[in-house]
Coordinates of N, CA and C in Angstrom, one line a residue:
M1 N 48.6 130.3 82.9 CA 49.2 130.2 81.6 C 49.8 128.7 81.5
L2 N 49.7 128.2 80.3 CA 50.1 126.8 80.0 C 51.7 126.7 80.1
P3 N 52.2 125.6 80.5 CA 53.7 125.4 80.6 C 54.3 125.7 79.3
G4 N 55.4 126.4 79.3 CA 56.1 126.7 78.0 C 55.6 127.9 77.2
L5 N 54.3 128.3 77.5 CA 53.7 129.4 76.7 C 54.3 130.7 77.1
K6 N 54.8 131.5 76.2 CA 55.4 132.8 76.5 C 54.4 133.9 76.3
A7 N 54.4 134.8 77.2 CA 53.4 135.9 77.2 C 53.4 136.6 75.9
G8 N 52.2 136.8 75.3 CA 52.1 137.5 74.1 C 52.3 136.7 72.8
F9 N 52.6 135.4 73.0 CA 52.9 134.5 71.9 C 51.6 133.9 71.4
T10 N 51.3 133.9 70.1 CA 50.2 133.2 69.5 C 50.7 132.4 68.3
L11 N 50.4 131.1 68.2 CA 50.8 130.3 67.1 C 50.0 130.7 65.9
D12 N 50.7 130.9 64.8 CA 50.0 131.2 63.5 C 49.0 130.1 63.2
A13 N 47.8 130.6 62.7 CA 46.7 129.7 62.4 C 47.0 128.6 61.4
R14 N 47.8 128.9 60.4 CA 48.2 127.9 59.4 C 49.0 126.8 60.0
L15 N 50.0 127.2 60.8 CA 50.9 126.2 61.5 C 50.0 125.3 62.4
E16 N 49.1 125.9 63.1 CA 48.2 125.2 64.0 C 47.4 124.2 63.2
A17 N 46.9 124.6 62.0 CA 46.0 123.7 61.2 C 46.8 122.6 60.6
D18 N 48.0 122.8 60.2 CA 48.8 121.9 59.4 C 49.7 120.9 60.3
S19 N 49.7 121.2 61.6 CA 50.6 120.4 62.4 C 49.9 120.1 63.8
E20 N 50.6 119.2 64.5 CA 50.1 118.8 65.8 C 51.2 119.0 66.8
Q21 N 50.8 119.5 68.0 CA 51.8 119.7 69.1 C 52.4 118.4 69.5
L22 N 53.7 118.4 69.7 CA 54.4 117.2 70.1 C 54.8 117.4 71.6
M23 N 55.6 118.4 71.8 CA 56.1 118.7 73.1 C 56.7 120.1 73.2
W24 N 57.0 120.6 74.4 CA 57.7 121.8 74.6 C 59.2 121.5 74.8
L25 N 60.0 122.3 74.1 CA 61.5 122.2 74.4 C 61.8 123.5 75.2
G26 N 63.0 123.9 75.3 CA 63.3 125.1 76.1 C 62.8 126.4 75.5
L27 N 63.1 126.6 74.2 CA 62.7 127.8 73.5 C 61.5 127.5 72.6
C28 N 61.4 126.4 72.1 CA 60.5 126.1 71.0 C 59.4 125.1 71.4
E29 N 58.3 125.3 70.7 CA 57.3 124.2 70.7 C 57.6 123.3 69.5
L30 N 57.7 122.0 69.8 CA 58.0 121.1 68.7 C 56.7 120.5 68.3
R31 N 56.5 120.5 66.9 CA 55.2 120.1 66.3 C 55.5 119.1 65.2
V32 N 54.6 118.2 64.9 CA 54.6 117.3 63.8 C 53.8 117.8 62.7
M33 N 54.4 117.9 61.5 CA 53.5 118.2 60.3 C 52.6 117.1 60.0
N34 N 51.4 117.3 59.8 CA 50.4 116.3 59.5 C 50.4 115.9 58.1
D35 N 51.5 115.3 57.6 CA 51.7 114.8 56.3 C 52.6 113.6 56.3
R36 N 51.9 112.4 56.2 CA 52.7 111.2 56.4 C 53.7 110.8 55.3
R37 N 53.7 111.6 54.2 CA 54.7 111.3 53.1 C 56.1 111.5 53.6
W38 N 56.3 112.4 54.6 CA 57.7 112.6 55.1 C 57.6 112.7 56.6
P39 N 58.6 112.1 57.3 CA 58.7 112.4 58.8 C 59.2 113.9 58.9
W40 N 58.3 114.8 59.4 CA 58.5 116.2 59.2 C 58.1 116.9 60.6
L41 N 59.1 117.5 61.1 CA 58.9 118.2 62.4 C 59.1 119.7 62.2
L42 N 58.4 120.5 63.1 CA 58.6 122.0 63.1 C 59.0 122.4 64.5
L43 N 59.9 123.3 64.6 CA 60.2 124.0 65.8 C 59.7 125.4 65.7
V44 N 58.9 125.9 66.7 CA 58.4 127.2 66.6 C 58.9 127.9 67.9
P45 N 59.9 128.9 67.7 CA 60.3 129.6 68.9 C 59.2 130.4 69.5
Q46 N 59.1 130.4 70.8 CA 58.0 131.1 71.4 C 58.3 132.6 71.7
R47 N 58.5 133.3 70.6 CA 58.9 134.7 70.7 C 57.9 135.5 69.8
P48 N 57.1 136.4 70.5 CA 56.1 137.2 69.7 C 56.9 138.0 68.6
D49 N 56.3 138.1 67.5 CA 56.8 138.9 66.4 C 58.1 138.5 65.8
A50 N 58.6 137.4 66.1 CA 59.9 136.9 65.5 C 59.5 136.3 64.1
E51 N 60.1 136.9 63.1 CA 59.9 136.4 61.7 C 61.2 135.8 61.1
E52 N 62.3 136.3 61.6 CA 63.7 135.9 61.1 C 64.5 135.5 62.3
I53 N 65.5 134.6 62.1 CA 66.3 134.2 63.2 C 67.1 135.4 63.8
H54 N 67.5 136.3 62.9 CA 68.2 137.5 63.4 C 67.3 138.5 64.2
D55 N 66.0 138.2 64.3 CA 65.1 139.0 65.1 C 65.2 138.7 66.6
M56 N 65.8 137.5 66.8 CA 65.9 137.0 68.2 C 67.3 137.5 68.8
T57 N 67.3 137.4 70.2 CA 68.6 137.7 70.9 C 69.6 136.6 70.5
P58 N 70.9 137.0 70.7 CA 71.9 135.9 70.4 C 71.7 134.7 71.3
L59 N 71.3 134.8 72.5 CA 71.1 133.6 73.3 C 69.9 132.8 72.8
D60 N 68.8 133.4 72.3 CA 67.8 132.7 71.7 C 68.2 132.0 70.4
Q61 N 69.1 132.7 69.6 CA 69.6 132.1 68.4 C 70.4 130.8 68.7
A62 N 71.2 130.9 69.7 CA 72.0 129.7 70.1 C 71.1 128.6 70.6
M63 N 70.1 128.9 71.3 CA 69.1 127.9 71.8 C 68.4 127.3 70.7
L64 N 68.0 128.1 69.7 CA 67.3 127.5 68.5 C 68.2 126.6 67.8
T65 N 69.5 126.9 67.6 CA 70.4 126.1 66.9 C 70.6 124.7 67.7
F66 N 70.7 124.8 69.0 CA 70.8 123.7 69.8 C 69.6 122.8 69.7
E67 N 68.4 123.3 69.8 CA 67.2 122.5 69.8 C 67.0 121.9 68.4
T68 N 67.3 122.7 67.3 CA 67.2 122.2 65.9 C 68.1 121.0 65.7
N69 N 69.4 121.1 66.2 CA 70.3 120.0 66.0 C 69.9 118.8 66.8
M70 N 69.4 119.0 68.0 CA 68.9 117.9 68.9 C 67.7 117.1 68.2
V71 N 66.8 117.9 67.6 CA 65.6 117.3 66.9 C 66.1 116.6 65.7
A72 N 67.0 117.2 64.9 CA 67.5 116.6 63.7 C 68.2 115.3 63.9
Q73 N 69.0 115.2 65.0 CA 69.7 114.0 65.3 C 68.7 112.9 65.7
A74 N 67.7 113.3 66.5 CA 66.7 112.3 66.9 C 65.9 111.8 65.7
L75 N 65.5 112.7 64.8 CA 64.7 112.3 63.6 C 65.5 111.4 62.7
K76 N 66.8 111.7 62.6 CA 67.7 110.8 61.7 C 67.8 109.4 62.4
R77 N 68.0 109.4 63.7 CA 68.2 108.1 64.4 C 66.9 107.3 64.3
V78 N 65.8 107.9 64.4 CA 64.5 107.2 64.4 C 64.1 106.7 63.0
T79 N 64.4 107.5 62.0 CA 63.9 107.2 60.7 C 65.0 106.4 59.8
G80 N 66.3 106.6 60.2 CA 67.3 106.0 59.4 C 67.4 106.6 58.0
C81 N 66.9 107.9 57.9 CA 66.9 108.6 56.6 C 68.3 108.8 56.1
T82 N 68.4 109.2 54.8 CA 69.6 109.5 54.1 C 70.0 110.9 54.4
K83 N 69.1 111.8 54.5 CA 69.4 113.2 54.6 C 68.3 113.9 55.5
I84 N 68.8 114.9 56.3 CA 67.9 115.8 57.0 C 67.9 117.1 56.3
N85 N 66.7 117.6 55.9 CA 66.5 118.9 55.3 C 66.1 119.8 56.5
T86 N 66.7 120.9 56.6 CA 66.4 121.9 57.7 C 66.2 123.3 57.0
G87 N 65.1 124.0 57.3 CA 64.9 125.3 56.7 C 64.0 126.1 57.4
A88 N 64.2 127.4 57.3 CA 63.3 128.4 57.9 C 63.0 129.4 56.8
L89 N 62.0 129.1 56.0 CA 61.7 129.9 54.8 C 60.8 131.1 55.1
G90 N 59.6 130.9 55.6 CA 58.7 132.0 56.0 C 58.2 132.8 54.9
N91 N 58.1 132.3 53.7 CA 57.6 133.0 52.6 C 56.0 133.1 52.6
I92 N 55.4 132.1 53.1 CA 54.0 132.0 53.3 C 53.5 132.3 54.7
V93 N 54.1 131.6 55.6 CA 53.8 131.8 57.1 C 55.0 132.6 57.6
R94 N 54.7 133.9 57.9 CA 55.8 134.8 58.4 C 56.4 134.4 59.8
Q95 N 55.5 133.9 60.6 CA 56.0 133.5 62.0 C 57.2 132.6 61.9
L96 N 58.3 132.9 62.6 CA 59.5 132.1 62.6 C 59.2 130.7 63.0
H97 N 59.6 129.8 62.1 CA 59.5 128.3 62.4 C 60.5 127.6 61.6
V98 N 61.0 126.5 62.1 CA 62.1 125.8 61.4 C 61.6 124.4 61.1
H99 N 61.7 124.0 59.8 CA 61.3 122.7 59.3 C 62.5 121.8 59.5
V100 N 62.2 120.6 60.0 CA 63.3 119.5 60.1 C 62.6 118.3 59.4
I101 N 63.1 117.9 58.3 CA 62.4 116.9 57.5 C 63.4 115.7 57.1
A102 N 62.9 114.5 57.4 CA 63.7 113.3 57.0 C 63.5 113.0 55.6
R103 N 64.6 112.9 54.8 CA 64.5 112.6 53.4 C 65.3 111.3 53.0
S104 N 64.8 110.6 52.1 CA 65.6 109.4 51.6 C 65.3 109.2 50.1
E105 N 66.2 108.6 49.4 CA 66.0 108.3 48.0 C 64.7 107.5 47.8
G106 N 63.9 107.9 46.8 CA 62.7 107.2 46.6 C 61.5 107.8 47.3
D107 N 61.7 108.7 48.2 CA 60.5 109.3 48.9 C 59.8 110.2 47.9
P108 N 58.5 110.6 48.2 CA 57.8 111.4 47.2 C 58.6 112.7 47.0
G109 N 58.9 113.0 45.7 CA 59.5 114.2 45.4 C 61.0 114.2 45.4
W110 N 61.7 113.1 45.9 CA 63.1 113.1 45.9 C 63.7 113.3 44.6
P111 N 64.8 114.1 44.4 CA 65.5 114.8 45.4 C 65.0 116.3 45.6
G112 N 63.9 116.6 45.0 CA 63.4 118.0 45.1 C 62.9 118.3 46.5
P113 N 62.4 119.6 46.6 CA 61.9 120.0 47.9 C 60.5 119.4 48.2
V114 N 60.1 119.4 49.4 CA 58.8 118.9 49.8 C 57.7 119.9 49.5
W115 N 58.0 121.2 49.5 CA 57.0 122.2 49.3 C 56.5 122.2 47.9
G116 N 55.1 122.2 47.8 CA 54.5 122.3 46.5 C 54.5 120.9 45.8
H117 N 54.8 119.8 46.4 CA 54.8 118.5 45.8 C 53.6 117.8 46.2
G118 N 52.7 117.6 45.2 CA 51.5 116.8 45.4 C 50.5 117.4 46.5
M119 N 49.7 116.5 47.0 CA 48.7 116.8 48.0 C 49.1 116.2 49.3
R120 N 48.9 117.0 50.4 CA 49.2 116.5 51.7 C 48.4 115.2 52.0
E121 N 49.0 114.3 52.7 CA 48.4 113.0 53.1 C 48.4 112.9 54.6
P122 N 47.3 113.3 55.2 CA 47.3 113.3 56.7 C 47.5 111.9 57.3
Y123 N 48.1 111.9 58.5 CA 48.3 110.7 59.2 C 47.0 110.1 59.7
Q124 N 46.9 108.8 59.8 CA 45.8 108.2 60.7 C 46.2 108.6 62.1
R125 N 45.2 108.9 62.9 CA 45.5 109.3 64.3 C 46.4 108.4 65.0
S126 N 46.3 107.1 64.9 CA 47.1 106.1 65.6 C 48.6 106.2 65.1
D127 N 48.7 106.4 63.8 CA 50.1 106.5 63.3 C 50.8 107.8 63.7
L128 N 50.0 108.9 63.8 CA 50.6 110.1 64.3 C 51.0 110.0 65.7
R129 N 50.2 109.4 66.6 CA 50.6 109.2 68.0 C 51.8 108.3 68.1
R130 N 51.9 107.2 67.3 CA 53.0 106.3 67.3 C 54.3 107.1 66.9
F131 N 54.3 107.8 65.9 CA 55.4 108.6 65.4 C 55.8 109.6 66.5
A132 N 54.9 110.3 67.1 CA 55.1 111.3 68.1 C 55.8 110.6 69.3
Q133 N 55.3 109.5 69.7 CA 55.9 108.7 70.9 C 57.4 108.3 70.6
T134 N 57.6 107.9 69.3 CA 59.0 107.5 68.9 C 59.9 108.7 69.0
I135 N 59.5 109.8 68.5 CA 60.3 111.0 68.6 C 60.6 111.4 70.0
K136 N 59.5 111.5 70.8 CA 59.7 111.8 72.2 C 60.7 110.9 72.9
A137 N 60.6 109.6 72.7 CA 61.5 108.7 73.3 C 63.0 108.9 72.8
A138 N 63.2 109.3 71.6 CA 64.5 109.6 71.0 C 65.1 110.9 71.6
L139 N 64.3 111.8 72.0 CA 64.8 113.0 72.6 C 65.1 112.9 74.0

């Protein structure tokens, strides 16, 4: 079994298609959304069948909060953004995942939400690797 992979856990196909694995945290797999319009990270708790935060144990909930805050602080430090948007919507992809997005005045769609705004603009491979390395170093 791969390091960090929890028995019975399978990543949702849409999350896998729309993002790239960055690293394993304690509870979550940290992924980068492949959309260069916003510095956008995803935390995916490695818990089979978890759709809501309250589906997890209190200890897992605390760990998710800790990891989300750690990632948000690193993203803000790296990007110098005005605001961090954090959300666990799950209306389209039911598998529990938390979005952590760096936002600033003047970015595409500001001040509205990122969802449903324009077309995704994938990273160049080298830019994605550079962003990933910067985030890893900040964590």
